[in-house]
Tab-separated table of C-alpha atoms in Angstrom:
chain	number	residue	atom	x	y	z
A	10	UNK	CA	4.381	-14.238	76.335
A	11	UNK	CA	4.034	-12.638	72.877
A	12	UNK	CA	0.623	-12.034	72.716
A	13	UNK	CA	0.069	-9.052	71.405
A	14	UNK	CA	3.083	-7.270	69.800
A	15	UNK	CA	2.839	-3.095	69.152
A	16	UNK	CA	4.053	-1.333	66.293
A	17	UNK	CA	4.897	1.925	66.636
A	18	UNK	CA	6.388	3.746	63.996
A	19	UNK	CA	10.143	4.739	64.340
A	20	UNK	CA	9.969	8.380	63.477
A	21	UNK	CA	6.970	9.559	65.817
A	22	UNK	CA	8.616	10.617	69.114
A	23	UNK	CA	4.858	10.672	70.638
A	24	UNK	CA	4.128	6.846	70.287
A	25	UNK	CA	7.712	5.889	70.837
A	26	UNK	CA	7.159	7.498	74.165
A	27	UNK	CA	3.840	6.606	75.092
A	28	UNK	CA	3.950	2.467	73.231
A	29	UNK	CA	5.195	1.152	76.470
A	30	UNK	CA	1.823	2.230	78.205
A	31	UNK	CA	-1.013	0.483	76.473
A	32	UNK	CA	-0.375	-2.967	78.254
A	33	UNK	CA	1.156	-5.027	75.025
A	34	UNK	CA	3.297	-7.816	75.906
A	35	UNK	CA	5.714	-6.794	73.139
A	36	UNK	CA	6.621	-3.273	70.908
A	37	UNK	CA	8.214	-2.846	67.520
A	38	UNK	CA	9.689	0.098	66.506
A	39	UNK	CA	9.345	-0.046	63.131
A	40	UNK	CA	11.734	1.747	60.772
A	41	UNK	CA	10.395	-0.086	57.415
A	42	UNK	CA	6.640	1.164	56.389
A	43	UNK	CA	6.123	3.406	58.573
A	44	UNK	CA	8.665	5.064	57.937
A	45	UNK	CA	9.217	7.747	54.624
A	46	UNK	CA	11.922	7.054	52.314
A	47	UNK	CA	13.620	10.299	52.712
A	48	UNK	CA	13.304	10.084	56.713
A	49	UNK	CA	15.023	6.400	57.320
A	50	UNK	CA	18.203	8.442	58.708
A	51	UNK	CA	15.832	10.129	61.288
A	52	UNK	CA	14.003	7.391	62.372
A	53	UNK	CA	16.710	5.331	62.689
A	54	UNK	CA	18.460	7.823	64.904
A	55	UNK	CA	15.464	8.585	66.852
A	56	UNK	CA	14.834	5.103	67.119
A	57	UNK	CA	18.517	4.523	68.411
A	58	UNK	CA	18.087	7.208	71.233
A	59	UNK	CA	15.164	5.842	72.848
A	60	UNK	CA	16.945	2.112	72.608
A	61	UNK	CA	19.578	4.228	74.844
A	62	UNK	CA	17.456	6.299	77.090
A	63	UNK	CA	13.588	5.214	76.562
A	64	UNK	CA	11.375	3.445	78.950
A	65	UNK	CA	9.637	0.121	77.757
A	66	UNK	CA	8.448	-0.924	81.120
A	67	UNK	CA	8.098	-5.039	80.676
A	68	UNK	CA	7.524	-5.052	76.710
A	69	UNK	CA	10.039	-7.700	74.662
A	70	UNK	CA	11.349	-4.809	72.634
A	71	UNK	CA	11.676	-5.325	68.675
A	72	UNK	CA	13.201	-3.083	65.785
A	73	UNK	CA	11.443	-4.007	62.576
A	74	UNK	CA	14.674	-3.177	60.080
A	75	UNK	CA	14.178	-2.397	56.804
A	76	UNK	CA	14.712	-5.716	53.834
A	77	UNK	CA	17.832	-6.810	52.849
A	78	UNK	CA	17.048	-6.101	49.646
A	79	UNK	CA	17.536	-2.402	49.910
A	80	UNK	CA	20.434	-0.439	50.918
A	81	UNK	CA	19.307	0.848	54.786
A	82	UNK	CA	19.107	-2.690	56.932
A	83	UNK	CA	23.034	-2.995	57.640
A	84	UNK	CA	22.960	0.819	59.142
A	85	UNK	CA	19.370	-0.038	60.749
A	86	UNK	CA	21.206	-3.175	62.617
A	87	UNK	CA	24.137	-1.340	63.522
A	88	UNK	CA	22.278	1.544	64.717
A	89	UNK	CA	20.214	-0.612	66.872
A	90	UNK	CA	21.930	-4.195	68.065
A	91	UNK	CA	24.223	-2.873	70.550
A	92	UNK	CA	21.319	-1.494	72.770
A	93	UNK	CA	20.887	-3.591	75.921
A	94	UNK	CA	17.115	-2.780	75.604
A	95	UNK	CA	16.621	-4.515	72.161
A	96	UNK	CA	15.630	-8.279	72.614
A	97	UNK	CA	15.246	-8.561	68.606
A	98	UNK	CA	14.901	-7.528	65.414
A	99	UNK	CA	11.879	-8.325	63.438
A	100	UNK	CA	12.928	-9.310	59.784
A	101	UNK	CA	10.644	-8.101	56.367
A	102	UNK	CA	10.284	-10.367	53.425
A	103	UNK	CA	12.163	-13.370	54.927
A	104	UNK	CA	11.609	-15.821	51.240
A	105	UNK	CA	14.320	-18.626	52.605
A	106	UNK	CA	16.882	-19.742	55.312
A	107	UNK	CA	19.388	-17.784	53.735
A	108	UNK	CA	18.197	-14.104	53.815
A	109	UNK	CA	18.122	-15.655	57.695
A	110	UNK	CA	21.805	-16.707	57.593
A	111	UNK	CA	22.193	-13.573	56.163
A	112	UNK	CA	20.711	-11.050	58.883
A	113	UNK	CA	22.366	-13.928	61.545
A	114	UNK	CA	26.367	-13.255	60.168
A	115	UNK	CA	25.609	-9.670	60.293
A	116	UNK	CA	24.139	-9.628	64.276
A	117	UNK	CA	27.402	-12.243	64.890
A	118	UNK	CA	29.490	-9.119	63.848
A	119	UNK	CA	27.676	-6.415	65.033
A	120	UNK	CA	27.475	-8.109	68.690
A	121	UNK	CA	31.269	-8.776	68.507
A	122	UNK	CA	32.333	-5.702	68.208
A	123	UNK	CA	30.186	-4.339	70.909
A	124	UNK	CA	30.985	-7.444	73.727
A	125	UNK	CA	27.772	-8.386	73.059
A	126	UNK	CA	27.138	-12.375	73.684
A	127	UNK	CA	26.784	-13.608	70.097
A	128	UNK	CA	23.475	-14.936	69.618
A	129	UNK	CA	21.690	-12.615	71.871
A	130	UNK	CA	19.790	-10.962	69.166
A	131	UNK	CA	16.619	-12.736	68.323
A	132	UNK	CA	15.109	-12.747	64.970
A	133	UNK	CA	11.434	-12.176	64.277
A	134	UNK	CA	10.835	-13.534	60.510
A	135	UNK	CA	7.947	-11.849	58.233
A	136	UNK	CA	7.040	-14.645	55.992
A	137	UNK	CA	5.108	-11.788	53.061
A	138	UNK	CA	5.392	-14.101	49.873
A	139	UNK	CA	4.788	-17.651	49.151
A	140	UNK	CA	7.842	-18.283	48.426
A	141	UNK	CA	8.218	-17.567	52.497
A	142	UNK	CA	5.143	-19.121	53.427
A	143	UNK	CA	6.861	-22.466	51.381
A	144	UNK	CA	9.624	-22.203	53.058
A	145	UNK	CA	8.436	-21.358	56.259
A	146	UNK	CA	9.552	-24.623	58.413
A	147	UNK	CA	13.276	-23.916	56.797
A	148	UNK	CA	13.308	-20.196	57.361
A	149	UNK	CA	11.676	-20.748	61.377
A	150	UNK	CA	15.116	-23.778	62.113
A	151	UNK	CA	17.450	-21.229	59.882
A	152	UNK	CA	18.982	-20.065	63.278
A	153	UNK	CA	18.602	-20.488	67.069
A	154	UNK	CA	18.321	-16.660	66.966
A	155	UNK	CA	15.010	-16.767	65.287
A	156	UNK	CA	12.469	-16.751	68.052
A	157	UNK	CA	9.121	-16.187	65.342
A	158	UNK	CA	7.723	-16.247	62.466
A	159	UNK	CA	4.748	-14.143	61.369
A	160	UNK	CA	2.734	-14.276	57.952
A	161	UNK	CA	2.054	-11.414	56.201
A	162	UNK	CA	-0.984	-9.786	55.317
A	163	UNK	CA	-1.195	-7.262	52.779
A	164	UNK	CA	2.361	-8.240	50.632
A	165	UNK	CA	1.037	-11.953	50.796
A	166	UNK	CA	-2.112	-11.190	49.662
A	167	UNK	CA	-1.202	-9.416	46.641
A	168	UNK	CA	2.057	-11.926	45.785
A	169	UNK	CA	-1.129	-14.122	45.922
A	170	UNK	CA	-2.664	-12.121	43.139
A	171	UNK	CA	-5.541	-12.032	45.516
A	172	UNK	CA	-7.194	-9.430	47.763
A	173	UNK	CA	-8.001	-9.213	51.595
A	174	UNK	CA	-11.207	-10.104	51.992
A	175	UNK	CA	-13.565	-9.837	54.964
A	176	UNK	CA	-13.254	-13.540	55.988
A	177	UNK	CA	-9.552	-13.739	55.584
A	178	UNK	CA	-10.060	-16.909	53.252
A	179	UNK	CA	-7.237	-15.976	51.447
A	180	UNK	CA	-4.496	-16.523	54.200
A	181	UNK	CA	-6.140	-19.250	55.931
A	182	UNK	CA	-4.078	-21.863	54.627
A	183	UNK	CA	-0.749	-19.775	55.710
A	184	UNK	CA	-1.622	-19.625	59.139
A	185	UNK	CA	-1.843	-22.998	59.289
A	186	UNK	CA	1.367	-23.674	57.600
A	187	UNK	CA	2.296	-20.655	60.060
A	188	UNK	CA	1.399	-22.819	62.978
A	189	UNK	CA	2.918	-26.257	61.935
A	190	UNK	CA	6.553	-25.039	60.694
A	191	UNK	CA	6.267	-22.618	63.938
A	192	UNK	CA	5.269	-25.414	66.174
A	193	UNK	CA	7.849	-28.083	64.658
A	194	UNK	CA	10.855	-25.566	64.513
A	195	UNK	CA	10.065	-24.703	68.758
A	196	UNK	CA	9.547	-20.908	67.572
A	197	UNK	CA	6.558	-19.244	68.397
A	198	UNK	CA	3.739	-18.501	65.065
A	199	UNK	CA	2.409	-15.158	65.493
A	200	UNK	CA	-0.671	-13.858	63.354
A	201	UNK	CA	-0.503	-10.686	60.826
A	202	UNK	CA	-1.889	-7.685	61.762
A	203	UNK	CA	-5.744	-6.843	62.201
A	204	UNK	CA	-5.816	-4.191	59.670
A	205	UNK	CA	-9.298	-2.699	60.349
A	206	UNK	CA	-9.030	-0.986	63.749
A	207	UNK	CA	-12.524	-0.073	64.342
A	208	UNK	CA	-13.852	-3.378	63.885
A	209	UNK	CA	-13.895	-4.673	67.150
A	210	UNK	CA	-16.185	-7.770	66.869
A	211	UNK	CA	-14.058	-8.830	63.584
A	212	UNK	CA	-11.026	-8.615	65.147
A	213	UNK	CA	-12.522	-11.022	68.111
A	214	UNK	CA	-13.745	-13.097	65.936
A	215	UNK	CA	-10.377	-13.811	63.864
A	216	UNK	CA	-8.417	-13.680	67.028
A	217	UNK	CA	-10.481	-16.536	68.046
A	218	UNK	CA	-9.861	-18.376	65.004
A	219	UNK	CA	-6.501	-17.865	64.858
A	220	UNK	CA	-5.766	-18.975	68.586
A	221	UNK	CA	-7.640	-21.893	67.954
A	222	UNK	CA	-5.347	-23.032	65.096
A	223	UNK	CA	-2.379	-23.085	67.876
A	224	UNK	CA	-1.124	-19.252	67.738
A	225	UNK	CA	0.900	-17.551	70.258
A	226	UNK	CA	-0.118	-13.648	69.724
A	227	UNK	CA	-0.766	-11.494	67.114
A	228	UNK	CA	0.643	-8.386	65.689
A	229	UNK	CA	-1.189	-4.913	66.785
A	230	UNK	CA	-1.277	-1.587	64.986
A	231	UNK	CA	-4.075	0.321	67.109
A	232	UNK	CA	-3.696	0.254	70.831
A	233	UNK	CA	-7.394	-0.523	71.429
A	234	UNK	CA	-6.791	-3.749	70.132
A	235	UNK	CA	-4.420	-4.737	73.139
A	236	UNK	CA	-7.595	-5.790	75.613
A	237	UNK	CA	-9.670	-7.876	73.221
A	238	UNK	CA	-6.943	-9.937	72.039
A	239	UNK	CA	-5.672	-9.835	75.906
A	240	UNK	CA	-9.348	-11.104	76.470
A	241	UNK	CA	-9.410	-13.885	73.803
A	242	UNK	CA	-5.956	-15.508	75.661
A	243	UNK	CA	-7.403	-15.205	78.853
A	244	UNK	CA	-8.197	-19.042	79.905
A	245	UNK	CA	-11.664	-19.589	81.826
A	246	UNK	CA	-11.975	-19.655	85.334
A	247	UNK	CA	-13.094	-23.466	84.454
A	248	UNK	CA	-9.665	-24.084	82.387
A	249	UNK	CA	-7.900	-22.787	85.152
A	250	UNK	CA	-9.053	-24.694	88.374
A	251	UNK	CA	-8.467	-27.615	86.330
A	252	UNK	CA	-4.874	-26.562	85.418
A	253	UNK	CA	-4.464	-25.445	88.871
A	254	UNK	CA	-5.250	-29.154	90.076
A	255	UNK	CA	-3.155	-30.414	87.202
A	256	UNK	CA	0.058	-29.255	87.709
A	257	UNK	CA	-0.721	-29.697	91.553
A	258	UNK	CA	-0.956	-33.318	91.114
A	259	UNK	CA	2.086	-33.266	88.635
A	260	UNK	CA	4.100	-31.590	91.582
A	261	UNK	CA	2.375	-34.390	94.098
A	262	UNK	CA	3.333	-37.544	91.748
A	263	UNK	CA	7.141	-35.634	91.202
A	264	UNK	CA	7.614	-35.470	94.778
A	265	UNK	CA	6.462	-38.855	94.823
A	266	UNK	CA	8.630	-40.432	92.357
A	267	UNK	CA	5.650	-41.251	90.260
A	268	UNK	CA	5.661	-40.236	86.501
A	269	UNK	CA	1.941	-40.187	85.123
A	270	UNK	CA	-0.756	-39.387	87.511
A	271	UNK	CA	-4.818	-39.388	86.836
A	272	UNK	CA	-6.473	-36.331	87.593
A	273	UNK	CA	-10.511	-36.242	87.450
A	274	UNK	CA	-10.097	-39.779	85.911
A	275	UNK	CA	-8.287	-38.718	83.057
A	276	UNK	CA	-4.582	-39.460	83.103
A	277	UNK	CA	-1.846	-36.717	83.297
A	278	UNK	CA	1.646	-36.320	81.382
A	279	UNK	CA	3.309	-34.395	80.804
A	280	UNK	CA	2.087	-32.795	77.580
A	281	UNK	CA	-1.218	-32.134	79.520
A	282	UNK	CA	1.101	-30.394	82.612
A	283	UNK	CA	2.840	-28.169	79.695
A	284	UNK	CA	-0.616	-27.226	78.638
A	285	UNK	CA	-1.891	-26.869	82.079
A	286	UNK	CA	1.519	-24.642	82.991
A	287	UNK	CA	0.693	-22.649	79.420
A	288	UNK	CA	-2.656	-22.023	80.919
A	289	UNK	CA	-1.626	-20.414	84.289
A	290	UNK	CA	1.132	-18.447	82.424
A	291	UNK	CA	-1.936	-16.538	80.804
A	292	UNK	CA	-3.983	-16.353	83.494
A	293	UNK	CA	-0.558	-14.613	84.843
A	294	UNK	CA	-0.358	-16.918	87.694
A	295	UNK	CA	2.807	-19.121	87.058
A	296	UNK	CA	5.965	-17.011	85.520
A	297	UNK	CA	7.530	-18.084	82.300
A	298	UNK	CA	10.101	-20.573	82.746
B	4	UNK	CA	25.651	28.196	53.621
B	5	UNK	CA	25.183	24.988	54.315
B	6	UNK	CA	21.900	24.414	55.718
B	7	UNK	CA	19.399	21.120	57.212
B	8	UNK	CA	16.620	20.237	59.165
B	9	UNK	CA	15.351	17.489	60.981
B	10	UNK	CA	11.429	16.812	62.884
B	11	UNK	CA	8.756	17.782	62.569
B	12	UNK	CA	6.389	19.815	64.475
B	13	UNK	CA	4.155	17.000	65.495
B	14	UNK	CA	3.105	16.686	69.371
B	15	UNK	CA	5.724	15.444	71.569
B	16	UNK	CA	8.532	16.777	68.646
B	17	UNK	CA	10.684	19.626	67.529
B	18	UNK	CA	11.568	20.764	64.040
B	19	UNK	CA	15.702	21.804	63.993
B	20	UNK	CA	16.953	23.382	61.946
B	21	UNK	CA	20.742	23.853	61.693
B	22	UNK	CA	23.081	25.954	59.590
B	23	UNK	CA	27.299	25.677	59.026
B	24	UNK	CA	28.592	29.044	59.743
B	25	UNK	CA	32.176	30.616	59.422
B	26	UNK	CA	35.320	29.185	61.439
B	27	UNK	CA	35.105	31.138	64.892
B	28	UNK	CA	30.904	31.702	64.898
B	29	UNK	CA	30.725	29.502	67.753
B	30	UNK	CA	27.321	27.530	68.492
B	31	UNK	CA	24.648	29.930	68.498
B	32	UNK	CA	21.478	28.172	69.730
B	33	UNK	CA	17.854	29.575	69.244
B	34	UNK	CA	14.569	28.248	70.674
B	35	UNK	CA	11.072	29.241	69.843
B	36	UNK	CA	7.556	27.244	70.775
B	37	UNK	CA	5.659	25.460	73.464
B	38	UNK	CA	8.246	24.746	75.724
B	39	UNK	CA	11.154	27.492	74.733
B	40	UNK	CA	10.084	29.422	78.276
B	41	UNK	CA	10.215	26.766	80.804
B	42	UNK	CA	12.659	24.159	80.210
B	43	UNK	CA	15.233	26.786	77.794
B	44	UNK	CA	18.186	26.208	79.442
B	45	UNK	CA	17.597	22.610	80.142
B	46	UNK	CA	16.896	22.659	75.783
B	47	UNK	CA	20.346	24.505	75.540
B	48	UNK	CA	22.502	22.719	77.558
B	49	UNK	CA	21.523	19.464	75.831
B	50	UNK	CA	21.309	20.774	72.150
B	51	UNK	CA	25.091	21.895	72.795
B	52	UNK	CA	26.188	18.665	74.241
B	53	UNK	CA	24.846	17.109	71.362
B	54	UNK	CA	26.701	19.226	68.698
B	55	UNK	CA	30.146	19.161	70.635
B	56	UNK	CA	29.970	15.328	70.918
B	57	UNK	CA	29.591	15.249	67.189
B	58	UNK	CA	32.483	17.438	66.979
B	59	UNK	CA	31.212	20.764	65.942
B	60	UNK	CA	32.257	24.215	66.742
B	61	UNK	CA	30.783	26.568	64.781
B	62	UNK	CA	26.989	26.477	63.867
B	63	UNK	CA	23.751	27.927	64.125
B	64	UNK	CA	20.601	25.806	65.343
B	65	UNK	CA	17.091	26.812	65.431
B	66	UNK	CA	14.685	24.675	67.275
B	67	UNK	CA	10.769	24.954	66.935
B	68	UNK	CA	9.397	23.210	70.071
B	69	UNK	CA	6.144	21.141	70.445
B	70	UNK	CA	6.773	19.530	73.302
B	71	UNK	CA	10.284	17.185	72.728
B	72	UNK	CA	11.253	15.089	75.646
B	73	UNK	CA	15.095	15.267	75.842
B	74	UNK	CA	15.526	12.360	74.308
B	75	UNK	CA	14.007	13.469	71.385
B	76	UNK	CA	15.243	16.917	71.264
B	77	UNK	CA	19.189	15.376	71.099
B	78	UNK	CA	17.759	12.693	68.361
B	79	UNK	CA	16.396	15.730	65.797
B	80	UNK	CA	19.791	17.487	66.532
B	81	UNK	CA	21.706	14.832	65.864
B	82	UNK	CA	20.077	13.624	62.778
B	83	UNK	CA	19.594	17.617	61.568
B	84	UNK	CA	23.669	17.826	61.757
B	85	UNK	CA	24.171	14.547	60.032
B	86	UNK	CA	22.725	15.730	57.405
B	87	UNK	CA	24.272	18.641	57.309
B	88	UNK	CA	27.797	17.452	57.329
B	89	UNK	CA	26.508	14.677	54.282
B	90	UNK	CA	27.505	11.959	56.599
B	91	UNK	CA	24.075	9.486	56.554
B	92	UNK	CA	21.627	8.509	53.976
């Protein structure tokens, strides 16, 4: 599950040691924004140390690397990669397929070298212009490494000549593009980050909207907004009897030989059992297959 | 003299600071701050690990404590020596 997704900024040794605590399903260190220009070489070594000796608990580990349009992102990947603790990196200003091609031949060579599996790496693709946001179902079936793609918020908005407004009107037709080149490419769409993190009842409200539109999770840069967007995934006790019973009769009719089944008169493929089995993976009662 | 630093002195961080000194100096390591009485050897042993798996013999390191896990005590040495010898960005 990629639900919520921390950052925590590469050169503070206090939230690099702590991230793993506040519940998220997923970290990134990040060695792009948060980090100062004249302390990439620190981060990215302090970064590298905890890949080697840090605790993460659970978390799906990410290093957000700095753009391939500056001159830090080959030492960030080579610095990082050939840590069996990194899942992925999580790619800035991803415009096209080929700045994903790009970062892809560069893992291939890094994991060589190391006896790493090649393909291993998974990328996580910031989509933060519209050029990206165009080219979003191209960029998301680029590789089989990418396992993501993400829209951003702030960059967007202002390649939009636009501003971030309350309502988030401006990026509401990206996150549906978000969802449908996510969906078709079998990657999962995750949502920018919330950026106001004392505004509880906003961020519910756009986490609602945004799961509703068919995403998977959702960036996170305070940790108290871990539990509400925890709490907007959680399925209802209602939703969940009546996945429970679903994929019980799917079982029942498999056993059986039988393909679709009815269930409370309605009938039952299996679309509705992958729903049903999505449902009990966030109630945390069925483990991801 | 050829001199750099690396950290900060943030919670959970140290601030090194490291100096190139004349062939047959030897490491000379010195450590002041929140943890410098309890865990000083424990600092010690691992700052000088660090250096001599990077290769160098004769240097002098100051390290202002706030707290550093291991972990991050060997990453500010590291990166404070780096850039001292002009090897990373």
């Amino acid at each position: 599950m990629r639900r919520t997704m921390l950052y925590l900024p590469g050169n503070n040794p206090n939230m690099l040691t702590r991230g793993y605590l506040f519940g998220s399903d997923g970290l990134i260190l990040d060695l792009e924004d948060a980090v100062a220009m004249s302390e990439k070489d620190t981060a990215r070594i302090l970064v590298q140390h905890f890949l080697k000796q840090g605790e993460f608990g659970d978390c799906e580990v990410t290093v957000r690397i700095n753009g391939i349009d500056t001159e830090y992102w080959k030492d960030d990947l080579a610095a990082v990669v050939p840590f069996p603790a990194l899942h992925g990196i999580r790619a800035p200003k991803v415009d096209d397929a080929t700045t994903v091609k790009i970062i892809d031949e560069e893992l291939s060579i890094i994991e060589d070298k190391n006896g790493i599996p090649v393909g291993q790496t998974k990328i996580f693709c910031l989509l933060e212009t519209a050029k990206g946001i165009w080219n979003a179902y191209d960029i998301a079936s680029a590789s089989p490494r990418v396992a993501a793609i993400i829209p951003g918020g702030e960059d967007l908005t202002a390649d939009l000549k636009t501003s971030r407004s309350y309502e988030g009107t401006e990026l509401e037709w990206a996150r549906r593009m978000m969802v449908f080149a996510a969906r078709a490419a079998g990657v999962d769409p995750l949502d920018t980050v919330f950026p106001r993190v004392t505004d509880d009842a906003g961020l519910r409200k756009e986490m609602e909207f945004v799961k509703q539109l068919g995403f998977a999770g959702k960036s996170v840069i305070h940790p108290n907004q871990i539990p509400i967007i925890h709490d907007v995934f959680k399925p209802t006790e209602l939703e969940i009897t009546k996945a429970l019973k679903i994929v019980e009769a799917a079982k029942d009719a498999a056993r059986r030989g039988q393909g679709a089944v009815t269930v409370d008169g309605r009938m039952v493929d299996i679309p509705v059992v992958k729903r049903a089995e999505y449902t009990l993976i966030r109630a945390g009662l069925l483990e991801v297959k | 003299m050829n001199t750099a630093q690396a950290g900060t002195l943030e919670s959970m961080d140290c601030l090194v600071t490291v100096s190139q000194t004349a062939p047959g100096v030897g490491v000379k390591i010195k450590i002041t701050g929140s943890s410098a009485v309890r865990f000083k050897s424990a600092m010690e042993k691992k700052t000088a690990e660090v250096i001599a798996s990077m290769g160098v013999k004769d240097i002098d390191v100051s390290i202002q404590d706030n707290g550093a896990l291991d972990i991050v005590l060997g990453a500010r040495v590291e990166a404070a020596v780096k850039r001292m010898m002009g090897g990373d960005k």
